Short mmCIF file of C-alpha atoms and ligand atoms in Angstrom, two decimals:
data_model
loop_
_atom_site.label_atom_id
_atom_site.label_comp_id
_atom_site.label_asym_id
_atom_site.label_seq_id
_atom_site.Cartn_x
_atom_site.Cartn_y
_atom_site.Cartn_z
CA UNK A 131 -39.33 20.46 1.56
CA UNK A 132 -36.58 20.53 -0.82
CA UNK A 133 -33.24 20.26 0.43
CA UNK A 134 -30.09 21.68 -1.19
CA UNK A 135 -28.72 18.89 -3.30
CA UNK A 136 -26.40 20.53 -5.72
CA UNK A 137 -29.26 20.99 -8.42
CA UNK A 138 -28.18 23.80 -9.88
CA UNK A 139 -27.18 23.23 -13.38
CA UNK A 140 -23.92 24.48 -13.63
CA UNK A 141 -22.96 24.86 -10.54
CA UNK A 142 -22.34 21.29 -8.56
CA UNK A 143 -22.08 21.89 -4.74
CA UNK A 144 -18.21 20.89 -2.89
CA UNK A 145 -19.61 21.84 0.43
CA UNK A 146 -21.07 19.11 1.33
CA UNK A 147 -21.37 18.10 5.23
CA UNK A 148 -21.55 14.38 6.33
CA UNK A 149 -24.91 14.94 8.09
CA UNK A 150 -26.49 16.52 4.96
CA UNK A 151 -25.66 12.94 3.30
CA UNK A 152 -26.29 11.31 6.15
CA UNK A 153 -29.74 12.78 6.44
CA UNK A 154 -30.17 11.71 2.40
CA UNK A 155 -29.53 8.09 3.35
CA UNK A 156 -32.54 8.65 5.99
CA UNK A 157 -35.29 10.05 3.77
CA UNK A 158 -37.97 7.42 2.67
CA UNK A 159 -37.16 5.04 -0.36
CA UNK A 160 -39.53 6.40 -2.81
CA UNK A 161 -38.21 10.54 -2.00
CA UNK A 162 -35.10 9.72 -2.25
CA UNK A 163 -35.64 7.83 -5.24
CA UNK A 164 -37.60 10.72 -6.60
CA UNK A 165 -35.05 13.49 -5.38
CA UNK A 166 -31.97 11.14 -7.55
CA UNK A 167 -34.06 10.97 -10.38
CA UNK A 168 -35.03 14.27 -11.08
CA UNK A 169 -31.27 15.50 -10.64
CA UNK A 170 -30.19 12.71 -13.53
CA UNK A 171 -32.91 14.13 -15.78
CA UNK A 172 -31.43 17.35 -15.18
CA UNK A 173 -27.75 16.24 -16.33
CA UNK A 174 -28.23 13.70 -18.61
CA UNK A 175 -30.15 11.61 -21.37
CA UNK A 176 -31.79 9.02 -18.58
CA UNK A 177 -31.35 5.90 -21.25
CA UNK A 178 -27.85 5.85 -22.07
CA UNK A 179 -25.16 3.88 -19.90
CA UNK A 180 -21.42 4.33 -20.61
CA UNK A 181 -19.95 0.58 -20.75
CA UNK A 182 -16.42 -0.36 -19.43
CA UNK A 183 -15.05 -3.52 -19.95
CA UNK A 184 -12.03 -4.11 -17.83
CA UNK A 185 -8.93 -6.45 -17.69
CA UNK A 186 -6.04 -7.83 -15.18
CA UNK A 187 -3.26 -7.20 -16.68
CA UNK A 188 -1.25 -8.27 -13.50
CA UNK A 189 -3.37 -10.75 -11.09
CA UNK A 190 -2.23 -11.75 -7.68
CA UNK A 191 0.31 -11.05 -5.24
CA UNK A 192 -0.67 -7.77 -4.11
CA UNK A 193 1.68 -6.12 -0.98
CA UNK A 194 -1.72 -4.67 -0.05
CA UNK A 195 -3.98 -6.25 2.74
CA UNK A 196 -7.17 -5.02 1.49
CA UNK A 197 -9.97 -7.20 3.30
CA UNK A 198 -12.28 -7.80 0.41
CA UNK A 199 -9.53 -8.56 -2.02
CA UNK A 200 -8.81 -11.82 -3.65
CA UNK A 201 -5.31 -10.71 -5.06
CA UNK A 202 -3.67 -9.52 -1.67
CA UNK A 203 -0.78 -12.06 -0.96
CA UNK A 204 -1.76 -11.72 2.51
CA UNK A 205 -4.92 -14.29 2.36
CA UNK A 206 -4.92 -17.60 0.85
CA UNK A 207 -7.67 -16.86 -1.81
CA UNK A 208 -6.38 -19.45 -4.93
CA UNK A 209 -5.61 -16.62 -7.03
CA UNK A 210 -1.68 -17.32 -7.75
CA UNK A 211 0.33 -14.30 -8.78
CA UNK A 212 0.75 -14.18 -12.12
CA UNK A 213 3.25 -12.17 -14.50
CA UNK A 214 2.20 -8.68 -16.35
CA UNK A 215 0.44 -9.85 -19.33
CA UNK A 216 2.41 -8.36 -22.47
CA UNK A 217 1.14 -5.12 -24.22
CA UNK A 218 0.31 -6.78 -27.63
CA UNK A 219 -1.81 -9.00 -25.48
CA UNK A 220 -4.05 -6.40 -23.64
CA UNK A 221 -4.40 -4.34 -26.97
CA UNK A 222 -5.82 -7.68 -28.69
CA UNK A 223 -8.36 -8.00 -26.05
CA UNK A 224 -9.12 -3.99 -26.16
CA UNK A 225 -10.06 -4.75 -29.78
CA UNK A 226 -12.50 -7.60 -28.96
CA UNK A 227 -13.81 -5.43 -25.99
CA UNK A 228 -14.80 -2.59 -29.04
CA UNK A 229 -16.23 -5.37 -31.08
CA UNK A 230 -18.31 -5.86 -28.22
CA UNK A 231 -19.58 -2.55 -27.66
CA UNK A 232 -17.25 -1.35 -24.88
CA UNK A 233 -16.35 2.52 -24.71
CA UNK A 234 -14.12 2.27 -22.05
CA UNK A 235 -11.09 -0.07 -21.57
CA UNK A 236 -10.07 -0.28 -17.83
CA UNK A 237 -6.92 -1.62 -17.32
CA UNK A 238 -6.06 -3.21 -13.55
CA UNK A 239 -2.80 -3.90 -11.74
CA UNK A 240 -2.51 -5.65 -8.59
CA UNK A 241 0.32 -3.63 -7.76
CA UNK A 242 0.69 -1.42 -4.64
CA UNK A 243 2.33 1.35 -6.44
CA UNK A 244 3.08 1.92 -9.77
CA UNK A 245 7.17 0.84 -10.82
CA UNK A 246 8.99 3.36 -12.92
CA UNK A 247 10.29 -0.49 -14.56
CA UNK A 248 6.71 -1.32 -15.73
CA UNK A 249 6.27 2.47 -17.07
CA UNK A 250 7.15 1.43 -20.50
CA UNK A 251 4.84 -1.30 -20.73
CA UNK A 252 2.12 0.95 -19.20
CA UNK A 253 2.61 3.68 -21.56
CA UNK A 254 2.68 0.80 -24.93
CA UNK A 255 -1.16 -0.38 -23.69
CA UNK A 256 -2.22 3.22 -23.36
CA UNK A 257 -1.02 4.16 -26.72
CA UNK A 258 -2.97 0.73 -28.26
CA UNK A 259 -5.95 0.75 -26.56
CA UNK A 260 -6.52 4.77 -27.51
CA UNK A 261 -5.60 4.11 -31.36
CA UNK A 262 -8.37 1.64 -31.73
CA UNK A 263 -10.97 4.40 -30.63
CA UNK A 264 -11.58 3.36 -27.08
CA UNK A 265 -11.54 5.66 -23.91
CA UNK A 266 -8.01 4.00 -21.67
CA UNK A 267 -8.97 3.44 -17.62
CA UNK A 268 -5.71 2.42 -15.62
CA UNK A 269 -5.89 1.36 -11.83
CA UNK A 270 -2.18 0.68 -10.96
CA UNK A 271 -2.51 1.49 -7.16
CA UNK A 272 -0.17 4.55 -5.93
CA UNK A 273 1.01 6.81 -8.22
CA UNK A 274 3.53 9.77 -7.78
CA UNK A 275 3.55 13.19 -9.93
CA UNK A 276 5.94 12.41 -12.04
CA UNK A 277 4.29 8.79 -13.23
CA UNK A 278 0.91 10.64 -13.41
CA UNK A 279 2.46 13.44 -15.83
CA UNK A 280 3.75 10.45 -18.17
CA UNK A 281 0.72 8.52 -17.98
CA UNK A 282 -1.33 12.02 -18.89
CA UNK A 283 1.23 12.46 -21.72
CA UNK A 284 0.98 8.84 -22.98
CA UNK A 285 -3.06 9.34 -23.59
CA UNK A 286 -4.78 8.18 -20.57
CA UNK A 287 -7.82 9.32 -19.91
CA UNK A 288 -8.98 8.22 -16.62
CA UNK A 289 -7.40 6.96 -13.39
CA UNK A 290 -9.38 4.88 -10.76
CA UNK A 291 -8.33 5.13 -7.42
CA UNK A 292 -11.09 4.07 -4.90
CA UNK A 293 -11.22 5.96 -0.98
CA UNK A 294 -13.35 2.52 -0.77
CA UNK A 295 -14.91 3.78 2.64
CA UNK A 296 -15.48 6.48 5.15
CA UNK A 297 -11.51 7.59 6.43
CA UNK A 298 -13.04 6.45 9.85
CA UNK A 299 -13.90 2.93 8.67
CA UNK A 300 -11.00 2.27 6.60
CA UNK A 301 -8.84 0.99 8.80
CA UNK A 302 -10.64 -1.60 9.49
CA UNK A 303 -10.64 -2.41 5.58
CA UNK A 304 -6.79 -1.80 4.66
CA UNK A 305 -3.91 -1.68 6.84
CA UNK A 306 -0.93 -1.30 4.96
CA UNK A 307 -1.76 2.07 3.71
CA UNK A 308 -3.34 5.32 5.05
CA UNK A 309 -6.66 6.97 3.84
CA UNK A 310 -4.59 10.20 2.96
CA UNK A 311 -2.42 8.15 0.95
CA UNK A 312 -5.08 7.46 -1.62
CA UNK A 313 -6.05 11.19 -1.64
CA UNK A 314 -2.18 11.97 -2.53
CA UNK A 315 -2.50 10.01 -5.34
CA UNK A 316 -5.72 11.25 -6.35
CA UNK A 317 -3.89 14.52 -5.90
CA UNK A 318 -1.30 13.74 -8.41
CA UNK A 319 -3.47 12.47 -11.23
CA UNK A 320 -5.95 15.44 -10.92
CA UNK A 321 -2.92 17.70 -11.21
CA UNK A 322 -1.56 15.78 -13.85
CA UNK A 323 -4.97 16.69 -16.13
CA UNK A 324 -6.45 12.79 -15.87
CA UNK A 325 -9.69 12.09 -15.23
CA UNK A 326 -10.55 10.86 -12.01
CA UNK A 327 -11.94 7.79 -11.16
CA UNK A 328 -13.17 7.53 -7.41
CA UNK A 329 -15.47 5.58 -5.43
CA UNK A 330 -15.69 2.90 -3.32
CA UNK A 331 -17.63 -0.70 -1.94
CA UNK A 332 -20.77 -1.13 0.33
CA UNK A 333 -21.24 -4.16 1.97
CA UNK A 334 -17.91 -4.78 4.23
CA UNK A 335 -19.77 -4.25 7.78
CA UNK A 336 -19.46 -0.06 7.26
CA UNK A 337 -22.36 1.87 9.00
CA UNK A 338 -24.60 4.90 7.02
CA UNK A 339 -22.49 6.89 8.56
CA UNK A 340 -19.38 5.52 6.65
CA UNK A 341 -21.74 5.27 3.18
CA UNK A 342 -22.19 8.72 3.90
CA UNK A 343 -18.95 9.84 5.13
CA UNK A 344 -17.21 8.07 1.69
CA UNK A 345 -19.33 10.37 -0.01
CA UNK A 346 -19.13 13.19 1.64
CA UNK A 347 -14.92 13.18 0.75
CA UNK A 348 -16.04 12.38 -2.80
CA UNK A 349 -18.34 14.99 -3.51
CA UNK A 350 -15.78 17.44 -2.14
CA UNK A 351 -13.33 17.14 -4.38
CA UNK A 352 -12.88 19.52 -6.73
CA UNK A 353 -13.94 18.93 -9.66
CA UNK A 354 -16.22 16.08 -8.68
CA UNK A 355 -14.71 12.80 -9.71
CA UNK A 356 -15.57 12.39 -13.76
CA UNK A 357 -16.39 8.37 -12.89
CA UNK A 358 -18.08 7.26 -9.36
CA UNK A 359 -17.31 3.15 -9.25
CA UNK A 360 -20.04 1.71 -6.42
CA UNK A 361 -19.64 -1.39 -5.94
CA UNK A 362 -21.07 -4.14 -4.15
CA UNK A 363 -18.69 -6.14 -1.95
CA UNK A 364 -18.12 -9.68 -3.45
CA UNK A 365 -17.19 -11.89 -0.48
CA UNK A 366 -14.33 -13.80 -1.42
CA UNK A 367 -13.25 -17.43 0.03
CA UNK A 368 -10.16 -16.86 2.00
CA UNK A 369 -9.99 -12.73 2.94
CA UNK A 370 -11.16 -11.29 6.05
CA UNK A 371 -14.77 -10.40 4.53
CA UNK A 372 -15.54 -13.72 2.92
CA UNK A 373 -18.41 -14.04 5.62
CA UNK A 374 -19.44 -10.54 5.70
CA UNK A 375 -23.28 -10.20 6.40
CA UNK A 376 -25.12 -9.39 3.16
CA UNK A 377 -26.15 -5.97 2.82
CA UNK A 378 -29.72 -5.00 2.42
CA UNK A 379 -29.83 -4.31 -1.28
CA UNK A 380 -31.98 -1.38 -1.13
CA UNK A 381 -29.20 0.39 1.03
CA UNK A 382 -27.11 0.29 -2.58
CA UNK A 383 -29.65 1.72 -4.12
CA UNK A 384 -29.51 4.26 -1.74
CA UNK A 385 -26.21 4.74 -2.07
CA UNK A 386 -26.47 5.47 -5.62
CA UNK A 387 -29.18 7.66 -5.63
CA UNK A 388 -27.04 9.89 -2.79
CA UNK A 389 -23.95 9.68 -5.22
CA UNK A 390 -26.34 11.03 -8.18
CA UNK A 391 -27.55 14.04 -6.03
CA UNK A 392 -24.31 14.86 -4.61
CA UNK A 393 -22.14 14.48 -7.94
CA UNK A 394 -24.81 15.08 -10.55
CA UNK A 395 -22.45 15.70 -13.45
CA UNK A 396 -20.59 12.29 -12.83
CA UNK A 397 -20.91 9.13 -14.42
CA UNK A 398 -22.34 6.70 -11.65
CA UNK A 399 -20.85 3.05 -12.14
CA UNK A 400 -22.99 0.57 -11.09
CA UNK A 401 -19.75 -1.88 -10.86
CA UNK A 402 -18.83 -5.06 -8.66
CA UNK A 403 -21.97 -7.27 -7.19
CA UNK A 404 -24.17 -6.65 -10.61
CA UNK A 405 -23.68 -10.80 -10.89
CA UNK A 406 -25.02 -10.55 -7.14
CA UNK A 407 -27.63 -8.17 -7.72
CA UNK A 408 -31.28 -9.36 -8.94
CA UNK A 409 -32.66 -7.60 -12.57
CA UNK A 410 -35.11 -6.04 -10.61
CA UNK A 411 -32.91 -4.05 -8.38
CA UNK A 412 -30.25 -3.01 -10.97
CA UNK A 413 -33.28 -1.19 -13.14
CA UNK A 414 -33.58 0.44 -9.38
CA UNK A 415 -30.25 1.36 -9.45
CA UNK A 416 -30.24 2.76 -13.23
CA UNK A 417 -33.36 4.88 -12.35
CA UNK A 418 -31.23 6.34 -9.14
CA UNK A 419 -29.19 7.25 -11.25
CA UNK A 420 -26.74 4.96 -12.13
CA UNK A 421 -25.48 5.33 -15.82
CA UNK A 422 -22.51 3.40 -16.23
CA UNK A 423 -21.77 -0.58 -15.75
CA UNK A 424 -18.98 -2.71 -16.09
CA UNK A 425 -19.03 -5.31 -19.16
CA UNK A 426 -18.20 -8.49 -19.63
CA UNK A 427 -17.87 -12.26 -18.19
CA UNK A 428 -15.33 -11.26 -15.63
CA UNK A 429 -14.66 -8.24 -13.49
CA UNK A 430 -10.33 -9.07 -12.40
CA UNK A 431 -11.17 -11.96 -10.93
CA UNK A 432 -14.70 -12.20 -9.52
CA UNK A 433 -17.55 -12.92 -12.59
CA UNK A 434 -19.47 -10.54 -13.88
CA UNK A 435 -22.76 -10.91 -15.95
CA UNK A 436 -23.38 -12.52 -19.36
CA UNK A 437 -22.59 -10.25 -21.90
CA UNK A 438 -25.63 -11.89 -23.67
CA UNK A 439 -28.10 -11.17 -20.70
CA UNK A 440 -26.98 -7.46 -20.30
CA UNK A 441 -27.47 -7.06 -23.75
CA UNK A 442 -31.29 -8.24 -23.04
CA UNK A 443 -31.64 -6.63 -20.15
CA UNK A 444 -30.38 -3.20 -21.98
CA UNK A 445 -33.32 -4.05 -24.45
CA UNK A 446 -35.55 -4.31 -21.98
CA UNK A 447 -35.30 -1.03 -20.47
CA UNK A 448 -34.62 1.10 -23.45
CA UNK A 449 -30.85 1.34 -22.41
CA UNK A 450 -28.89 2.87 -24.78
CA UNK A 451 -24.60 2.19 -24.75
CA UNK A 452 -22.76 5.70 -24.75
CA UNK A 453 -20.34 6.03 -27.85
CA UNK A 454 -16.60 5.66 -26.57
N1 SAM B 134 -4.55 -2.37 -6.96
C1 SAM B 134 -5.25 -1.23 -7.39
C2 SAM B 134 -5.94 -0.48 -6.29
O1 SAM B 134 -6.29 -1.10 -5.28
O2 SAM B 134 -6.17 0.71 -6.45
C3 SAM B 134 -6.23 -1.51 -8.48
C4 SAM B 134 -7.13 -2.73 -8.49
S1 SAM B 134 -8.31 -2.87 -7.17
C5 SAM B 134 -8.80 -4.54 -7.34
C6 SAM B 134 -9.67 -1.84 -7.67
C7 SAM B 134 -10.86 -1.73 -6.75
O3 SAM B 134 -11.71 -2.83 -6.91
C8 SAM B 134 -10.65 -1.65 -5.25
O4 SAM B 134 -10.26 -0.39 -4.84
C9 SAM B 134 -12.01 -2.01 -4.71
O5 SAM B 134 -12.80 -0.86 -4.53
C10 SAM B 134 -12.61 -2.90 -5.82
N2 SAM B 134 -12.72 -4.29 -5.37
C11 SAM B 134 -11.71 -5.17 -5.26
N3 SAM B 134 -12.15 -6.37 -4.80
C12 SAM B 134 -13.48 -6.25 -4.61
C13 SAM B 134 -14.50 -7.13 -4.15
N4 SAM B 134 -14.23 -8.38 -3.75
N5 SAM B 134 -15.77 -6.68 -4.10
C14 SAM B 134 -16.05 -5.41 -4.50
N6 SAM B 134 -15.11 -4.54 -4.93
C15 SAM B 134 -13.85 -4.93 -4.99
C1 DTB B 135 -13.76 -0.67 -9.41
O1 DTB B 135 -14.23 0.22 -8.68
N1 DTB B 135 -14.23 -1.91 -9.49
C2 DTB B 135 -13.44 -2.70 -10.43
C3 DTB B 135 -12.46 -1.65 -11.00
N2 DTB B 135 -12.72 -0.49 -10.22
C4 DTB B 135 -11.06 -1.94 -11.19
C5 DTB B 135 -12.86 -3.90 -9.82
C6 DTB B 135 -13.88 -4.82 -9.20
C7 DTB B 135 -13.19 -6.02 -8.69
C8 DTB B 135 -14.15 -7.06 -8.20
C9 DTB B 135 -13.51 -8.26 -7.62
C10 DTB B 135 -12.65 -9.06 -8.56
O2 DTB B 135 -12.91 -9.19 -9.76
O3 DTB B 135 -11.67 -9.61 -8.05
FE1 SF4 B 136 -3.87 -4.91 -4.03
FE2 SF4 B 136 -5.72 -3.34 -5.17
FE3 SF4 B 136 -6.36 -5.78 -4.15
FE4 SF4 B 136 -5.74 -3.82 -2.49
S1 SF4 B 136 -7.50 -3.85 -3.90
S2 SF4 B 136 -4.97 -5.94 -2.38
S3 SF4 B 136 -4.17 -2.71 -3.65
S4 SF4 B 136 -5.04 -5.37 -5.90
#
C-alpha cells in the first residue's frame, strides 16, 4: 500500500499530520528506505550533493542556553568568547572554501539576536562572499523584519534558523527562548524573499514522536524550507547533553529518509555527527535521500571530516559536487 507522501511532482504536500510521519518512522527499514528513494529519483539527479563549507565568525559567549551547545556562556565548555572576526577575514577564507570546491558559504554567529551595530559588518561579508561566485548562508540567531529586508537586499541567499526539535520537546533543549520565537524569525526571512534554512538535531533524548513532530512543523511551512540541516547531536564536554545516550544510527537514517518524502523538493543536509557517523551509514543516508553535506575540517567548533577522505568517499559512490 502506498501512502500519500507528497509524490506528486509539482505539487509538494503542507498538510502533513504528526501521525502520518509518525507512522513513516514505523514502517520497516528497507520500505522506508525504498519509499525515500524513489521520491529523490523523482526530484533530483541521485549523484550530486550540494557542499557547504561553513565558518564562526563570532565563537563563544552565547546568551542562549541551548543544551547541546558548546558556545552558550551558560556551561563551562572551553570555548572562550571570542571577538567578530573582521569582514576581509571571512571573505579570504570564502575564497579558499571555492578553491576547495564549496558552493555554499555558511556564515555562523553565536549571537542570540542579530545587533543593528554588527549590520554593517554583516552586510560587507555578504557582499564578498557573493562576488567571488559562492551561494552566502548566515545563521545570526533572531532576526526582525527590518534586519531580514537588509540582509535580502545585501545578497543573501539563505538563512538557517533550526526549530531543532518537536515544540513539545524543546523546552527541555532551550530555555531562554520560545519555540514560536524561532518561527517569527523564520517568518521574517521568508517574507523578506531569503531562502530558508530549517531543520534540526536527533540524538538529545527526543522520542519518534518529537523526530516526527519537528518534521511535521517543517514540512508545513509554506514553501517547504529550500535547505533541511539534520544533524546528529555532538555531545559536548561541559553542556547538559555531553552524556546523552547515543542514538541508534539507523533512526537518522530514518529521519532523513522521512525529511526526503515529506519535503521532496528540498535539499537534505546531512550536517553535524558525519565525523561520528561510520562510511557505511552516511552512503545510507545519501541513498535516503540526503543530498547535501557540510565541508571541511571543522563544523563552528566541533570537527568535521577530512576534506581529503570526503573527497574519496565522493569517488567512491559516484558523488558528484553541485555547482555553487
Ligand atoms: N546562534 C545561531 C542559532 O542558534 O540559530 C546560529 C548558530 S547555531 C550553533 C546553529 C545550529 O547548529 C543549532 O541550531 C543546532 O541545530 C546546531 N548545533 C549546534 N551545536 C550542535 C551540536 N553539538 N550537535 C549538533 N548540532 C548542533
Ligand atoms: C546546522 O544545522 N548545523 C551547523 C550549521 N547549521 C550552522 C552547525 C553545526 C554545529 C556543530 C557543533 C559545533 O561545531 O560546535
Ligand atoms: Fe547560542 Fe546558537 Fe549555541 Fe544556542 S545554538 S547557544 S543560540 S550559538
Amino acid at each position: 500500500m502506498d501512502a500519500p507522501t507528497g509524490t506528486g511532482k509539482d505539487d509538494p504536500r503542507h498538510d502533513w499530520r504528526a501521525e502520518e510521519i509518525a507512522g513513516l518512522f514505523e514502517l520497516p527499514f528497507n520500505d522506508l528506505l525504498y519509499k525515500a528513494h524513489r521520491v529523490f529519483r523523482l526530484h533530483w539527479d541521485v549523484n550530486r550533493i550540494q557542499v557547504s563549507s561553513l565558518i564562526s565568525i563570532k565563537t563563544g559567549g552565547c546568551a542562549e542556553d541551548c543544551h547541546y551547545c558548546s558556545q552558550s556562556a551558560h556551561f563551562d565548555t572551553g570555548i572562550k568568547a571570542q571577538k567578530t572576526i573582521p569582514a576581509d577575514q571571512v571573505i579570504a577564507a570564502a575564497r579558499e572554501a571555492k578553491a576547495d570546491g564549496a558552493g555554499r558559504f555558511c556564515m555562523g554567529a553565536a549571537w542570540r539576536e542579530l545587533k543593528d551595530r554588527d549590520l554593517d559588518s554583516v552586510v560587507e561579508m555578504i557582499a564578498g562572499v557573493r562576488a567571488l561566485g559562492l551561494e552566502t548562508c548566515m545563521t545570526l540567531g533572531m532576526l526582525t523584519a527590518g534586519q531580514a529586508e537588509t540582509l535580502k537586499e545585501a545578497g543573501l541567499d539563505y538563512y538557517n534558523h533550526n526549530i531543532d526539535t518537536s515544540e513539545e520537546f524543546f523546552p527541555k533543549i532551550v530555555t531562554t527562548r520560545a519555540f514560536d520565537e524561532r518561527l517569527r524569525t523564520l517568518q521574517h526571512v521568508r517574507d523578506a524573499g531569503i531562502n530558508i534554512c530549517s531543520g534540526g538535531i536527533v540524538g538529545m533524548g527526543e522520542s519518534r514522536a518529537d523526530r516526527a513532530g519537528m518534521l511535521t512543523v517543517l514540512a508545513n511551512m509554506s514553501p517547504h524550507p529550500q535547505s533541511v540541516p539534520i544533524n546528529m547531536l555532538v555531545p559536548i564536554e561541559g553542556t547538559p547533553l555531553e552524556g546523552a545516550p547515543p542514538l541508534d544510527v539507523f533512526e537518522m537514517v530514518r529521519t532523513v529518509a522521512a525529511a526526503r518524502l515529506v519535503m521532496p523538493k528540498s535539499h537534505v543536509r546531512l550536517s553535524a555527527g558525519r565525523n561520528q557517523m561510520s562510511e557505511e551509514a552516511q552512503a545510507l543516508c545519501f541513498f535516503a535521500g540526503a543530498n547535501s553535506v557540510f565541508s571541511g575540517e571543522k563544523l563552528l567548533t566541533a570537527a568535521n571530516r577530512q576534506p581529503s577522505a570526503d573527497a574519496a568517499l565522493f569517488e567512491r559512490l559516484g558523488l558528484k559536487a553541485e555547482e555553487g
